[in-house]
Amino acid sequence: MIRVLLVVALALTVTASCGSIVYINDVTRTASSSVEAARAAEADKYSPYYWTRAEQYLLKARERAAHADFQAANRYGRLAAAAAQLAEQEAASARMNPTKQLAPAKPQDATP
């Protein structure tokens, strides 16, 4: 009986810790590296939408992990990595072909 309880307790401990292990791989390694690669490709200049999206998803992933919600943190980490990769691709494409660069934002008129 004690052996069965020990096995069950061990199984619960192992499965409960999986979220944090996946977090280390998905967020700490993959998403952070992808965001840094996008930063190096000047995605903030050439791909502001995907760059901002990647940064915000990475921040949200770290916030959810701080609350021990590793399932949500992992999901946001995967979204951050995907957005960072798109930002990096878009930035590389814009640098290669300057005619397709994004137009700067137009200032909003204060008069209604």
Coordinates of C-alpha atoms in Angstrom, one line a residue:
M1 CA 0.0 0.0 0.0
I2 CA 2.8 2.4 0.9
R3 CA 4.6 1.5 -2.4
V4 CA 1.5 2.4 -4.4
L5 CA 1.2 5.8 -2.6
L6 CA 4.8 6.4 -3.2
V7 CA 4.5 5.7 -6.9
V8 CA 1.4 7.9 -7.2
A9 CA 3.1 10.7 -5.4
L10 CA 6.2 10.4 -7.6
A11 CA 4.0 10.4 -10.7
L12 CA 2.1 13.5 -9.6
T13 CA 5.4 15.3 -8.8
V14 CA 6.9 14.5 -12.2
T15 CA 3.8 15.5 -14.2
A16 CA 3.4 18.7 -12.2
S17 CA 6.9 19.8 -13.0
C18 CA 6.6 19.3 -16.7
G19 CA 5.1 22.8 -17.3
S20 CA 8.1 24.5 -15.9
I21 CA 10.5 22.4 -18.0
V22 CA 8.6 23.2 -21.2
Y23 CA 8.6 26.8 -20.1
I24 CA 12.4 26.8 -20.0
N25 CA 12.6 25.5 -23.5
D26 CA 9.8 27.4 -25.1
V27 CA 10.2 30.8 -23.5
T28 CA 13.6 31.1 -22.0
R29 CA 15.4 29.6 -24.9
T30 CA 13.3 29.7 -28.1
A31 CA 11.2 32.8 -27.7
S32 CA 14.0 34.9 -26.1
S33 CA 16.4 33.9 -28.8
S34 CA 13.9 34.7 -31.5
V35 CA 13.1 38.1 -30.1
E36 CA 16.9 38.9 -29.9
A37 CA 17.4 37.7 -33.5
A38 CA 14.5 40.0 -34.6
R39 CA 16.1 42.9 -32.6
A40 CA 19.4 42.3 -34.4
A41 CA 17.6 42.4 -37.7
E42 CA 16.2 45.8 -36.8
A43 CA 12.6 44.5 -36.8
D44 CA 11.6 47.4 -34.6
K45 CA 12.3 49.7 -37.6
Y46 CA 11.3 47.4 -40.5
S47 CA 8.5 45.3 -39.0
P48 CA 6.9 47.3 -36.2
Y49 CA 3.7 45.2 -36.0
Y50 CA 5.3 41.8 -35.6
W51 CA 8.1 43.2 -33.4
T52 CA 5.7 44.8 -31.0
R53 CA 3.6 41.6 -31.0
A54 CA 6.7 39.5 -30.2
E55 CA 7.8 41.7 -27.4
Q56 CA 4.4 41.9 -25.8
Y57 CA 3.8 38.2 -26.0
L58 CA 7.2 37.5 -24.4
L59 CA 6.4 39.9 -21.6
K60 CA 3.1 38.2 -21.1
A61 CA 4.7 34.8 -21.0
R62 CA 7.1 35.9 -18.3
E63 CA 4.2 37.4 -16.4
R64 CA 2.2 34.2 -16.5
A65 CA 5.2 32.2 -15.4
A66 CA 5.6 34.5 -12.4
H67 CA 2.1 33.5 -11.4
A68 CA 3.0 29.8 -12.0
D69 CA 0.6 29.5 -14.9
F70 CA 3.0 27.6 -17.1
Q71 CA 0.4 26.4 -19.6
A72 CA -0.4 30.0 -20.5
A73 CA 3.2 31.1 -20.3
N74 CA 4.2 28.4 -22.8
R75 CA 1.4 29.4 -25.2
Y76 CA 2.5 33.0 -25.1
G77 CA 6.1 32.0 -25.5
R78 CA 5.2 30.1 -28.7
L79 CA 3.2 33.1 -30.0
A80 CA 6.2 35.4 -29.2
A81 CA 8.6 33.1 -31.1
A82 CA 6.3 32.9 -34.1
A83 CA 5.8 36.7 -34.2
A84 CA 9.6 37.3 -33.8
Q85 CA 10.4 35.0 -36.7
L86 CA 7.9 36.8 -38.9
A87 CA 9.3 40.2 -37.8
E88 CA 12.8 39.0 -38.6
Q89 CA 11.7 37.7 -42.1
E90 CA 9.9 40.9 -42.8
A91 CA 12.8 43.0 -41.7
A92 CA 15.2 41.0 -43.9
S93 CA 12.9 41.4 -46.8
A94 CA 12.5 45.1 -46.3
R95 CA 16.3 45.6 -46.1
M96 CA 16.8 43.6 -49.3
N97 CA 14.2 45.6 -51.2
P98 CA 14.0 49.2 -50.0
T99 CA 11.0 50.0 -52.3
K100 CA 8.8 47.7 -50.3
Q101 CA 9.6 49.3 -46.9
L102 CA 6.7 50.3 -44.8
A103 CA 5.6 53.9 -45.1
P104 CA 6.0 56.0 -42.0
A105 CA 2.9 56.6 -39.9
K106 CA 1.1 59.8 -40.7
P107 CA 0.5 62.2 -37.8
Q108 CA -3.0 62.5 -36.6
D109 CA -4.8 65.8 -37.1
A110 CA -5.9 67.3 -33.8
T111 CA -9.0 69.0 -35.4
P112 CA -12.2 66.9 -35.5

